[in-house]
mmCIF file of C-alpha atoms in Angstrom:
data_model
loop_
_atom_site.group_PDB
_atom_site.id
_atom_site.type_symbol
_atom_site.label_atom_id
_atom_site.label_comp_id
_atom_site.label_asym_id
_atom_site.label_seq_id
_atom_site.Cartn_x
_atom_site.Cartn_y
_atom_site.Cartn_z
ATOM 1 C CA SER A 1 3.314 14.165 -4.858
ATOM 2 C CA ALA A 2 3.879 13.884 -1.138
ATOM 3 C CA VAL A 3 6.985 13.010 0.836
ATOM 4 C CA ILE A 4 6.355 11.091 4.034
ATOM 5 C CA SER A 5 8.836 10.660 6.858
ATOM 6 C CA GLN A 6 8.332 8.044 9.513
ATOM 7 C CA LYS A 7 10.152 7.729 12.807
ATOM 8 C CA PRO A 8 11.587 5.485 14.024
ATOM 9 C CA SER A 9 12.543 3.423 10.992
ATOM 10 C CA ARG A 10 12.910 0.386 13.211
ATOM 11 C CA ASP A 11 12.833 -0.562 16.863
ATOM 12 C CA ILE A 12 13.133 -3.563 19.122
ATOM 13 C CA CYS A 13 10.823 -3.377 22.101
ATOM 14 C CA GLN A 14 10.089 -5.388 25.202
ATOM 15 C CA ARG A 15 6.698 -7.013 25.502
ATOM 16 C CA GLY A 16 4.236 -5.036 27.582
ATOM 17 C CA THR A 17 5.670 -1.679 26.552
ATOM 18 C CA SER A 18 4.316 0.836 24.050
ATOM 19 C CA LEU A 19 5.844 2.478 21.009
ATOM 20 C CA THR A 20 4.714 5.662 19.300
ATOM 21 C CA ILE A 21 5.394 5.990 15.583
ATOM 22 C CA GLN A 22 5.480 9.415 14.023
ATOM 23 C CA CYS A 23 4.442 10.318 10.492
ATOM 24 C CA GLN A 24 5.307 13.692 8.998
ATOM 25 C CA VAL A 25 4.099 14.816 5.560
ATOM 26 C CA ASP A 26 5.641 17.637 3.554
ATOM 27 C CA SER A 27 2.246 19.064 2.584
ATOM 28 C CA GLN A 28 -1.161 19.455 4.145
ATOM 29 C CA VAL A 29 -3.411 16.466 3.628
ATOM 30 C CA THR A 30 -6.948 15.759 4.681
ATOM 31 C CA MET A 31 -6.692 12.057 5.355
ATOM 32 C CA MET A 32 -3.871 9.942 6.689
ATOM 33 C CA PHE A 33 -3.895 6.174 6.856
ATOM 34 C CA TRP A 34 -2.056 3.642 8.961
ATOM 35 C CA TYR A 35 -1.324 0.129 7.709
ATOM 36 C CA ARG A 36 0.257 -2.943 9.167
ATOM 37 C CA GLN A 37 2.306 -5.417 7.157
ATOM 38 C CA GLN A 38 3.092 -8.626 8.977
ATOM 39 C CA PRO A 39 6.181 -10.583 7.918
ATOM 40 C CA GLY A 40 5.782 -11.918 4.374
ATOM 41 C CA GLN A 41 2.228 -10.646 4.163
ATOM 42 C CA SER A 42 0.318 -7.930 2.380
ATOM 43 C CA LEU A 43 -0.756 -4.599 3.859
ATOM 44 C CA THR A 44 -3.785 -4.324 6.115
ATOM 45 C CA LEU A 45 -5.463 -1.007 6.849
ATOM 46 C CA ILE A 46 -5.537 -0.239 10.571
ATOM 47 C CA ALA A 47 -7.309 3.107 10.634
ATOM 48 C CA THR A 48 -8.036 6.355 8.874
ATOM 49 C CA ALA A 49 -7.152 9.603 10.615
ATOM 50 C CA ASN A 50 -8.759 12.940 9.821
ATOM 51 C CA GLN A 51 -7.526 16.096 11.435
ATOM 52 C CA GLY A 52 -9.808 17.239 14.227
ATOM 53 C CA SER A 53 -11.748 14.032 14.634
ATOM 54 C CA GLU A 54 -11.270 10.588 16.104
ATOM 55 C CA ALA A 55 -9.692 7.997 13.896
ATOM 56 C CA THR A 56 -11.872 5.410 12.208
ATOM 57 C CA TYR A 57 -10.673 1.865 12.854
ATOM 58 C CA GLU A 58 -11.035 -1.158 10.627
ATOM 59 C CA SER A 59 -12.457 -4.422 11.857
ATOM 60 C CA GLY A 60 -10.019 -6.162 14.165
ATOM 61 C CA PHE A 61 -8.282 -2.994 15.320
ATOM 62 C CA VAL A 62 -9.281 -1.005 18.393
ATOM 63 C CA ILE A 63 -8.377 2.379 19.757
ATOM 64 C CA ASP A 64 -7.116 1.039 23.082
ATOM 65 C CA LYS A 65 -4.496 -1.023 21.295
ATOM 66 C CA PHE A 66 -3.642 1.427 18.499
ATOM 67 C CA PRO A 67 -4.389 4.977 19.653
ATOM 68 C CA ILE A 68 -3.872 7.537 16.911
ATOM 69 C CA SER A 69 -3.359 11.273 17.102
ATOM 70 C CA ARG A 70 -3.854 13.765 14.273
ATOM 71 C CA PRO A 71 -3.068 17.178 15.720
ATOM 72 C CA ASN A 72 -2.691 18.984 12.388
ATOM 73 C CA LEU A 73 -2.797 18.504 8.621
ATOM 74 C CA THR A 74 0.820 17.344 8.274
ATOM 75 C CA PHE A 75 1.374 15.034 11.231
ATOM 76 C CA SER A 76 0.017 11.894 12.854
ATOM 77 C CA THR A 77 1.141 9.331 15.389
ATOM 78 C CA LEU A 78 0.247 5.693 15.876
ATOM 79 C CA THR A 79 0.918 4.051 19.224
ATOM 80 C CA VAL A 80 1.206 0.303 19.546
ATOM 81 C CA SER A 81 0.223 -0.351 23.153
ATOM 82 C CA ASN A 82 1.006 -3.193 25.537
ATOM 83 C CA MET A 83 3.000 -4.933 22.846
ATOM 84 C CA SER A 84 3.320 -8.665 22.377
ATOM 85 C CA PRO A 85 5.460 -10.598 19.876
ATOM 86 C CA GLU A 86 2.393 -10.826 17.614
ATOM 87 C CA ASP A 87 2.664 -7.071 17.082
ATOM 88 C CA SER A 88 5.991 -7.522 15.310
ATOM 89 C CA SER A 89 5.295 -6.022 11.905
ATOM 90 C CA ILE A 90 6.030 -3.137 9.624
ATOM 91 C CA TYR A 91 3.762 -0.175 10.252
ATOM 92 C CA LEU A 92 3.238 2.227 7.366
ATOM 93 C CA CYS A 93 1.786 5.678 7.121
ATOM 94 C CA SER A 94 0.041 6.743 3.929
ATOM 95 C CA VAL A 95 -1.679 9.773 2.469
ATOM 96 C CA ASP A 96 -3.781 10.293 -0.598
ATOM 97 C CA ALA A 97 -2.831 12.657 -3.371
ATOM 98 C CA GLY A 98 -5.735 15.009 -2.848
ATOM 99 C CA GLN A 99 -8.894 16.025 -4.575
ATOM 100 C CA GLY A 100 -9.683 14.021 -7.676
ATOM 101 C CA ASN A 101 -6.519 11.954 -7.491
ATOM 102 C CA THR A 102 -6.580 8.380 -6.340
ATOM 103 C CA GLU A 103 -2.848 7.772 -6.002
ATOM 104 C CA ALA A 104 -1.616 7.070 -2.505
ATOM 105 C CA PHE A 105 1.832 7.774 -1.084
ATOM 106 C CA PHE A 106 3.526 5.704 1.580
ATOM 107 C CA GLY A 107 6.246 6.233 4.098
ATOM 108 C CA GLN A 108 9.191 3.875 4.352
ATOM 109 C CA GLY A 109 7.585 2.085 7.241
ATOM 110 C CA THR A 110 8.589 1.334 10.811
ATOM 111 C CA ARG A 111 9.880 -2.169 11.394
ATOM 112 C CA LEU A 112 8.858 -3.216 14.893
ATOM 113 C CA THR A 113 10.203 -6.290 16.640
ATOM 114 C CA VAL A 114 8.743 -7.226 20.007
ATOM 115 C CA VAL A 115 10.807 -9.548 22.189
ATOM 116 C CA LEU B 1 -14.566 -3.558 -2.701
ATOM 117 C CA ALA B 2 -13.948 -6.013 -5.502
ATOM 118 C CA LYS B 3 -11.692 -8.908 -4.646
ATOM 119 C CA THR B 4 -8.611 -9.406 -6.800
ATOM 120 C CA THR B 5 -6.740 -12.553 -7.733
ATOM 121 C CA GLN B 6 -3.144 -12.512 -8.933
ATOM 122 C CA PRO B 7 -0.460 -15.136 -9.364
ATOM 123 C CA ILE B 8 1.533 -15.503 -6.152
ATOM 124 C CA SER B 9 4.850 -15.391 -7.979
ATOM 125 C CA MET B 10 6.418 -15.046 -11.407
ATOM 126 C CA ASP B 11 9.920 -15.416 -12.785
ATOM 127 C CA SER B 12 11.453 -13.776 -15.804
ATOM 128 C CA TYR B 13 14.774 -12.647 -17.215
ATOM 129 C CA GLU B 14 16.364 -9.312 -17.852
ATOM 130 C CA GLY B 15 15.263 -7.678 -21.088
ATOM 131 C CA GLN B 16 12.013 -9.600 -21.307
ATOM 132 C CA GLU B 17 8.515 -8.178 -21.256
ATOM 133 C CA VAL B 18 6.555 -9.271 -18.205
ATOM 134 C CA ASN B 19 2.783 -9.381 -18.063
ATOM 135 C CA ILE B 20 1.004 -9.811 -14.744
ATOM 136 C CA THR B 21 -2.709 -10.484 -14.934
ATOM 137 C CA CYS B 22 -5.187 -9.659 -12.222
ATOM 138 C CA SER B 23 -8.742 -11.003 -12.052
ATOM 139 C CA HIS B 24 -11.488 -8.843 -10.566
ATOM 140 C CA ASN B 25 -14.782 -10.429 -11.580
ATOM 141 C CA ASN B 26 -16.885 -8.299 -9.226
ATOM 142 C CA ILE B 27 -15.566 -4.931 -10.315
ATOM 143 C CA ALA B 28 -18.157 -2.171 -9.944
ATOM 144 C CA THR B 29 -19.003 0.558 -12.426
ATOM 145 C CA ASN B 30 -17.225 3.226 -10.409
ATOM 146 C CA ASP B 31 -14.115 1.161 -9.685
ATOM 147 C CA TYR B 32 -10.651 2.025 -10.928
ATOM 148 C CA ILE B 33 -7.805 -0.460 -11.292
ATOM 149 C CA THR B 34 -4.525 0.553 -9.690
ATOM 150 C CA TRP B 35 -1.166 -1.172 -9.489
ATOM 151 C CA TYR B 36 1.472 -0.619 -6.817
ATOM 152 C CA GLN B 37 5.047 -1.861 -6.575
ATOM 153 C CA GLN B 38 6.766 -2.664 -3.299
ATOM 154 C CA PHE B 39 10.463 -3.279 -2.756
ATOM 155 C CA PRO B 40 11.720 -4.886 0.468
ATOM 156 C CA SER B 41 11.890 -2.452 3.367
ATOM 157 C CA GLN B 42 9.952 0.198 1.468
ATOM 158 C CA GLY B 43 6.352 1.319 1.265
ATOM 159 C CA PRO B 44 4.326 0.601 -1.879
ATOM 160 C CA ARG B 45 4.783 2.916 -4.829
ATOM 161 C CA PHE B 46 2.075 3.811 -7.336
ATOM 162 C CA ILE B 47 2.773 2.477 -10.818
ATOM 163 C CA ILE B 48 -0.292 3.021 -12.954
ATOM 164 C CA GLN B 49 -4.054 3.367 -12.866
ATOM 165 C CA GLY B 50 -6.801 2.874 -15.400
ATOM 166 C CA TYR B 51 -10.516 2.547 -15.894
ATOM 167 C CA LYS B 52 -10.832 0.941 -19.318
ATOM 168 C CA THR B 53 -8.882 0.139 -22.503
ATOM 169 C CA LYS B 54 -5.175 0.893 -22.325
ATOM 170 C CA VAL B 55 -3.083 3.243 -20.246
ATOM 171 C CA THR B 56 0.630 3.779 -20.705
ATOM 172 C CA ASN B 57 3.177 5.769 -18.762
ATOM 173 C CA GLU B 58 6.952 5.848 -18.594
ATOM 174 C CA VAL B 59 7.047 2.782 -16.374
ATOM 175 C CA ALA B 60 4.355 0.391 -17.550
ATOM 176 C CA SER B 61 1.230 -0.253 -19.563
ATOM 177 C CA LEU B 62 -2.109 -1.362 -18.252
ATOM 178 C CA PHE B 63 -4.487 -3.308 -20.477
ATOM 179 C CA ILE B 64 -8.135 -3.553 -19.495
ATOM 180 C CA PRO B 65 -10.594 -5.520 -21.659
ATOM 181 C CA ALA B 66 -14.075 -4.252 -22.370
ATOM 182 C CA ASP B 67 -15.726 -6.311 -19.619
ATOM 183 C CA ARG B 68 -13.163 -4.995 -17.076
ATOM 184 C CA LYS B 69 -13.164 -8.302 -15.222
ATOM 185 C CA SER B 70 -9.411 -8.542 -15.514
ATOM 186 C CA SER B 71 -6.423 -6.348 -16.193
ATOM 187 C CA THR B 72 -2.835 -6.909 -17.245
ATOM 188 C CA LEU B 73 0.152 -4.939 -16.068
ATOM 189 C CA SER B 74 2.875 -4.989 -18.705
ATOM 190 C CA LEU B 75 6.478 -4.174 -17.805
ATOM 191 C CA PRO B 76 8.660 -3.756 -20.895
ATOM 192 C CA ARG B 77 12.259 -4.938 -20.901
ATOM 193 C CA VAL B 78 12.556 -5.692 -17.221
ATOM 194 C CA SER B 79 15.786 -5.415 -15.283
ATOM 195 C CA LEU B 80 16.981 -6.921 -12.009
ATOM 196 C CA SER B 81 15.722 -3.830 -10.205
ATOM 197 C CA ASP B 82 12.154 -4.700 -11.177
ATOM 198 C CA THR B 83 12.236 -7.581 -8.698
ATOM 199 C CA ALA B 84 9.473 -6.614 -6.286
ATOM 200 C CA VAL B 85 5.947 -7.396 -5.180
ATOM 201 C CA TYR B 86 3.225 -6.008 -7.444
ATOM 202 C CA TYR B 87 -0.234 -5.350 -6.079
ATOM 203 C CA CYS B 88 -3.425 -4.992 -8.088
ATOM 204 C CA LEU B 89 -6.122 -2.969 -6.341
ATOM 205 C CA VAL B 90 -9.677 -2.280 -7.384
ATOM 206 C CA GLY B 91 -11.928 0.276 -5.814
ATOM 207 C CA SER B 92 -13.885 3.454 -6.156
ATOM 208 C CA TYR B 93 -12.614 6.486 -4.393
ATOM 209 C CA SER B 94 -14.249 9.509 -2.843
ATOM 210 C CA GLY B 95 -13.711 12.907 -4.316
ATOM 211 C CA GLY B 96 -11.253 13.610 -1.550
ATOM 212 C CA GLY B 97 -8.990 10.729 -2.518
ATOM 213 C CA ALA B 98 -8.575 7.111 -1.547
ATOM 214 C CA ASP B 99 -10.687 5.740 1.286
ATOM 215 C CA GLY B 100 -7.862 3.572 2.416
ATOM 216 C CA LEU B 101 -6.697 0.778 0.176
ATOM 217 C CA THR B 102 -7.432 -2.934 0.289
ATOM 218 C CA PHE B 103 -4.362 -4.888 -0.710
ATOM 219 C CA GLY B 104 -4.507 -8.454 -1.958
ATOM 220 C CA LYS B 105 -1.629 -10.877 -1.668
ATOM 221 C CA GLY B 106 0.274 -9.420 -4.597
ATOM 222 C CA THR B 107 2.596 -11.035 -7.133
ATOM 223 C CA HIS B 108 6.219 -11.570 -6.214
ATOM 224 C CA LEU B 109 8.131 -10.950 -9.445
ATOM 225 C CA ILE B 110 11.685 -12.249 -9.573
ATOM 226 C CA ILE B 111 13.946 -11.138 -12.411
ATOM 227 C CA GLN B 112 17.018 -13.211 -13.114
ATOM 228 C CA PRO B 113 20.123 -12.272 -15.097
#
């Protein structure tokens, strides 16, 4: 299993500003994933982050808006840039369970409110 | 990735068995069926996974018919704490793990006293 810590757990931000969300895993993992969950909705994959390479973004998400860092095998950050109220969501970090295992583990999420 | 269809919501009572069915008509040969549970203000939590027939663990059972076009998550003797959203996911995964998951709308299960 993997234990994932996300910071901050929640924040209220002014429109036009940026927020960086941190994700720390208690073990080394190859791939880390970032999801967004809008109020009352399901999860949507934003991007996949491999250590040492640029993140791969899903359709509808771009690097300028959601830059991601992956400096090592246990840590990643997601920045929500130039925020607007439409960015108010829960952002979740996730990792897979490793070779041959298809279970995924999720952090508690970061609840972002943009005012 | 195969699309999944689940009931939007279900109600039941404590002590009952709850069965949530998921349709996945376009499931591919390499696809697994995985269920996650999500409580408010928490990330999803893996419940169970299967490929065919029946899988059982300490939390739930998963029934998959021979054609694999549907699956049923069975929760025995539910309690109030089982109130959550349950997601059915279908997909094949690389040897290195999940390629990112595609979540459907999920089923909001409400357990009443």
